Amino acid sequence: PAFSLFLFTIARDPLRIIILIAGAFFWLVSLLLSSLIWFIAVKASDPQDERLQKGLLIFGVMFSVLLQEAFRFLYYKLLRKAIEGLVALSEDGCSPISIQQMAYVAGVGFGLMSGAFSMINLLADALGPGTVGIHGDSQLYFLTSAFMTMVLIFLHTFWGILFFHGCEHRRWWEITAVVVMHLTVSGSSFCNPLYVGSLVPSYLLMAAAAAWAYLLSGGSAQNLRRFLLCKS
């Protein structure tokens, strides 16, 4: 599904590809900084204290979420400046891409890079040692992780639309809602290996974020009905 988004809505437009790659780079930098801080915190603490190490892991996840959203805001400011430059250079005084389209492409960039790193972590776990479920644990680890990766890609796409809309119209509660949803989805991963506790809330939030982003993008029930019925 994520590849389909890229193929049908981004791949044919060079400007959108540039925005997507830049968005992926911003997410990557946020991950690098949060990983560095978490690594330093772990090395500076007692590795034998399991309670402390779990607390540091929770701190690392929450800090990473906040840092990702901070970089999303920085990317919005950068794209806002880019639009002003595109308008100044264009002959008709109009930007070749709207801020709504930028928000969508930037969200896909964040999501694809997030999904790529999730896949890399899964491949690293698949190398062993041992076999998933050998000690009576769930054997659905890889399958549920794939579904979790997919929902995160879509969520980042919708969060990008919501976040940029909030910044554009100074609706700070929309930005706060994105941060809260991101923290909720990331925090739900601590319910694993009870995968129902992480997958179900994440997909419910994805459905809510999708409907919200659709409405903010100018969608309506009538447009959706025409689309489903293949009417112009």
Short mmCIF file of C-alpha atoms in Angstrom, two decimals:
data_model
loop_
_atom_site.label_atom_id
_atom_site.label_comp_id
_atom_site.label_asym_id
_atom_site.label_seq_id
_atom_site.Cartn_x
_atom_site.Cartn_y
_atom_site.Cartn_z
CA PRO A 1 0.00 0.00 0.00
CA ALA A 2 2.78 2.47 0.82
CA PHE A 3 4.52 1.74 -2.48
CA SER A 4 1.21 2.32 -4.27
CA LEU A 5 0.92 5.77 -2.67
CA PHE A 6 4.37 6.66 -3.94
CA LEU A 7 3.85 5.15 -7.39
CA PHE A 8 0.49 6.74 -8.21
CA THR A 9 0.67 10.10 -6.44
CA ILE A 10 4.34 11.10 -6.17
CA ALA A 11 6.66 9.25 -8.57
CA ARG A 12 5.65 11.23 -11.69
CA ASP A 13 6.35 14.65 -10.18
CA PRO A 14 10.03 15.57 -9.65
CA LEU A 15 9.17 18.31 -7.15
CA ARG A 16 7.17 15.88 -5.02
CA ILE A 17 10.03 13.39 -5.07
CA ILE A 18 12.40 16.08 -3.75
CA ILE A 19 9.96 16.98 -0.96
CA LEU A 20 9.52 13.30 -0.07
CA ILE A 21 13.28 12.66 0.13
CA ALA A 22 13.78 15.79 2.23
CA GLY A 23 10.98 14.68 4.58
CA ALA A 24 12.59 11.26 4.94
CA PHE A 25 15.89 12.98 5.73
CA PHE A 26 14.31 15.10 8.47
CA TRP A 27 12.80 11.98 10.07
CA LEU A 28 16.19 10.26 9.84
CA VAL A 29 17.94 13.13 11.61
CA SER A 30 15.35 13.09 14.41
CA LEU A 31 15.91 9.34 14.85
CA LEU A 32 19.68 9.81 14.91
CA LEU A 33 19.49 12.46 17.65
CA SER A 34 17.02 10.53 19.80
CA SER A 35 19.06 7.31 19.42
CA LEU A 36 22.22 9.14 20.43
CA ILE A 37 20.61 10.54 23.58
CA TRP A 38 19.12 7.15 24.49
CA PHE A 39 22.48 5.41 23.91
CA ILE A 40 24.28 7.88 26.18
CA ALA A 41 21.60 7.48 28.88
CA VAL A 42 21.89 3.68 28.77
CA LYS A 43 25.69 3.69 28.91
CA ALA A 44 25.66 6.14 31.83
CA SER A 45 23.24 3.99 33.89
CA ASP A 46 23.44 0.63 35.64
CA PRO A 47 22.83 -2.13 33.05
CA GLN A 48 21.87 -4.58 35.81
CA ASP A 49 18.93 -2.47 36.99
CA GLU A 50 16.08 -3.85 34.85
CA ARG A 51 13.54 -1.36 36.19
CA LEU A 52 15.79 1.55 35.32
CA GLN A 53 16.53 0.17 31.86
CA LYS A 54 12.81 -0.22 31.14
CA GLY A 55 12.23 3.33 32.30
CA LEU A 56 14.98 4.55 29.99
CA LEU A 57 13.40 2.65 27.11
CA ILE A 58 10.04 4.32 27.75
CA PHE A 59 11.80 7.68 28.01
CA GLY A 60 13.62 7.02 24.74
CA VAL A 61 10.41 6.22 22.88
CA MET A 62 8.54 9.26 24.21
CA PHE A 63 11.50 11.56 23.57
CA SER A 64 11.83 10.19 20.03
CA VAL A 65 8.15 10.97 19.33
CA LEU A 66 8.50 14.54 20.57
CA LEU A 67 11.67 15.02 18.55
CA GLN A 68 10.00 13.68 15.40
CA GLU A 69 7.17 16.17 15.78
CA ALA A 70 9.66 18.98 16.43
CA PHE A 71 11.41 18.12 13.17
CA ARG A 72 8.03 17.95 11.42
CA PHE A 73 7.48 21.55 12.54
CA LEU A 74 10.94 22.58 11.30
CA TYR A 75 10.18 20.94 7.97
CA TYR A 76 6.91 22.85 7.74
CA LYS A 77 8.78 26.13 8.28
CA LEU A 78 11.28 25.15 5.58
CA LEU A 79 8.55 24.27 3.08
CA ARG A 80 6.73 27.53 3.86
CA LYS A 81 9.87 29.42 2.86
CA ALA A 82 10.17 27.24 -0.23
CA ILE A 83 6.63 28.14 -1.33
CA GLU A 84 7.47 31.83 -1.05
CA GLY A 85 10.51 31.26 -3.25
CA LEU A 86 8.51 29.27 -5.82
CA VAL A 87 5.89 32.01 -6.00
CA ALA A 88 8.57 34.65 -6.50
CA LEU A 89 10.18 32.67 -9.34
CA SER A 90 6.96 31.68 -11.13
CA GLU A 91 5.69 33.72 -14.05
CA ASP A 92 2.04 33.73 -12.95
CA GLY A 93 2.74 34.35 -9.26
CA CYS A 94 1.38 30.94 -8.22
CA SER A 95 3.16 28.05 -6.56
CA PRO A 96 3.31 24.82 -8.62
CA ILE A 97 2.39 22.87 -5.47
CA SER A 98 0.03 23.74 -2.64
CA ILE A 99 0.80 23.51 1.07
CA GLN A 100 -1.80 20.71 1.33
CA GLN A 101 0.05 18.68 -1.30
CA MET A 102 3.34 19.39 0.44
CA ALA A 103 1.86 18.19 3.73
CA TYR A 104 0.77 14.93 2.12
CA VAL A 105 4.11 14.27 0.42
CA ALA A 106 6.07 15.22 3.55
CA GLY A 107 3.91 12.84 5.60
CA VAL A 108 4.58 10.02 3.14
CA GLY A 109 8.30 10.77 3.38
CA PHE A 110 8.20 10.53 7.17
CA GLY A 111 6.16 7.34 6.97
CA LEU A 112 8.30 5.58 4.38
CA MET A 113 11.51 6.20 6.30
CA SER A 114 9.83 5.04 9.51
CA GLY A 115 8.62 1.89 7.75
CA ALA A 116 12.06 1.26 6.24
CA PHE A 117 13.70 1.28 9.65
CA SER A 118 10.98 -0.94 11.09
CA MET A 119 11.66 -3.43 8.30
CA ILE A 120 15.41 -3.31 8.94
CA ASN A 121 14.85 -4.06 12.63
CA LEU A 122 12.65 -7.02 11.71
CA LEU A 123 15.27 -8.41 9.33
CA ALA A 124 17.89 -8.07 12.07
CA ASP A 125 15.65 -10.04 14.47
CA ALA A 126 15.02 -12.67 11.79
CA LEU A 127 18.75 -13.48 11.65
CA GLY A 128 18.46 -15.16 15.04
CA PRO A 129 19.43 -16.72 17.29
CA GLY A 130 16.38 -18.86 17.98
CA THR A 131 12.95 -19.17 16.43
CA VAL A 132 9.93 -16.95 17.05
CA GLY A 133 7.49 -18.71 19.37
CA ILE A 134 9.90 -21.47 20.44
CA HIS A 135 9.25 -20.79 24.14
CA GLY A 136 5.46 -20.68 23.79
CA ASP A 137 5.25 -17.01 22.78
CA SER A 138 3.13 -15.81 19.89
CA GLN A 139 4.31 -16.94 16.45
CA LEU A 140 2.66 -13.91 14.84
CA TYR A 141 5.53 -11.54 15.60
CA PHE A 142 6.56 -10.90 11.99
CA LEU A 143 2.99 -10.73 10.67
CA THR A 144 1.80 -8.30 13.32
CA SER A 145 4.96 -6.24 12.92
CA ALA A 146 4.22 -5.94 9.20
CA PHE A 147 0.71 -4.68 9.94
CA MET A 148 2.13 -2.27 12.53
CA THR A 149 4.63 -0.92 10.02
CA MET A 150 1.87 -0.35 7.49
CA VAL A 151 -0.33 1.53 9.95
CA LEU A 152 2.59 3.75 11.01
CA ILE A 153 3.27 4.73 7.39
CA PHE A 154 -0.36 5.72 6.89
CA LEU A 155 -0.51 7.49 10.25
CA HIS A 156 2.54 9.60 9.43
CA THR A 157 0.86 10.54 6.15
CA PHE A 158 -2.33 11.66 7.88
CA TRP A 159 -0.43 13.30 10.73
CA GLY A 160 1.50 15.35 8.19
CA ILE A 161 -1.74 16.71 6.75
CA LEU A 162 -3.19 17.46 10.18
CA PHE A 163 0.04 18.98 11.52
CA PHE A 164 0.58 21.28 8.54
CA HIS A 165 -3.05 22.36 8.61
CA GLY A 166 -2.73 23.22 12.29
CA CYS A 167 0.44 25.24 11.65
CA GLU A 168 -1.06 26.98 8.62
CA HIS A 169 -4.22 28.08 10.44
CA ARG A 170 -2.63 28.39 13.90
CA ARG A 171 -4.88 25.70 15.33
CA TRP A 172 -2.51 24.50 18.01
CA TRP A 173 -5.01 21.95 19.30
CA GLU A 174 -4.66 20.07 16.00
CA ILE A 175 -0.90 19.93 16.49
CA THR A 176 -1.43 18.77 20.07
CA ALA A 177 -3.83 16.07 18.83
CA VAL A 178 -1.16 14.78 16.43
CA VAL A 179 1.43 14.62 19.22
CA VAL A 180 -1.01 12.83 21.55
CA MET A 181 -1.95 10.29 18.88
CA HIS A 182 1.72 9.68 18.11
CA LEU A 183 2.51 9.15 21.79
CA THR A 184 -0.49 6.83 22.14
CA VAL A 185 0.48 4.64 19.20
CA SER A 186 4.12 4.45 20.27
CA GLY A 187 3.14 3.76 23.89
CA SER A 188 0.78 0.97 22.84
CA SER A 189 3.80 -1.00 21.58
CA PHE A 190 4.66 -1.69 25.22
CA CYS A 191 1.56 -3.92 25.34
CA ASN A 192 3.39 -6.45 23.16
CA PRO A 193 3.47 -9.45 22.97
CA LEU A 194 -0.25 -8.81 23.54
CA TYR A 195 -0.51 -7.64 19.94
CA VAL A 196 -4.24 -6.91 20.14
CA GLY A 197 -3.40 -4.19 22.66
CA SER A 198 -1.25 -2.35 20.11
CA LEU A 199 -2.77 -3.16 16.72
CA VAL A 200 -6.44 -2.46 17.50
CA PRO A 201 -5.93 1.03 19.03
CA SER A 202 -3.48 1.93 16.26
CA TYR A 203 -5.90 1.01 13.48
CA LEU A 204 -8.76 2.81 15.19
CA LEU A 205 -6.62 5.93 15.46
CA MET A 206 -5.62 5.51 11.82
CA ALA A 207 -9.28 5.44 10.75
CA ALA A 208 -10.02 8.57 12.81
CA ALA A 209 -6.94 10.38 11.49
CA ALA A 210 -7.80 9.39 7.91
CA ALA A 211 -11.33 10.77 8.19
CA TRP A 212 -10.06 13.95 9.82
CA ALA A 213 -7.36 14.49 7.19
CA TYR A 214 -9.89 13.81 4.42
CA LEU A 215 -12.22 16.50 5.71
CA LEU A 216 -9.44 19.04 6.22
CA SER A 217 -8.26 18.41 2.65
CA GLY A 218 -11.63 19.47 1.30
CA GLY A 219 -13.27 16.06 1.10
CA SER A 220 -16.94 15.45 1.73
CA ALA A 221 -19.37 12.56 1.94
CA GLN A 222 -20.67 13.43 -1.52
CA ASN A 223 -17.19 13.30 -3.05
CA LEU A 224 -16.54 9.97 -1.36
CA ARG A 225 -19.79 8.58 -2.69
CA ARG A 226 -18.93 9.70 -6.23
CA PHE A 227 -15.51 8.10 -5.94
CA LEU A 228 -16.91 4.77 -4.74
CA LEU A 229 -19.50 4.79 -7.53
CA CYS A 230 -16.88 5.87 -10.12
CA LYS A 231 -18.83 8.99 -11.02
CA SER A 232 -17.28 12.23 -12.26
#
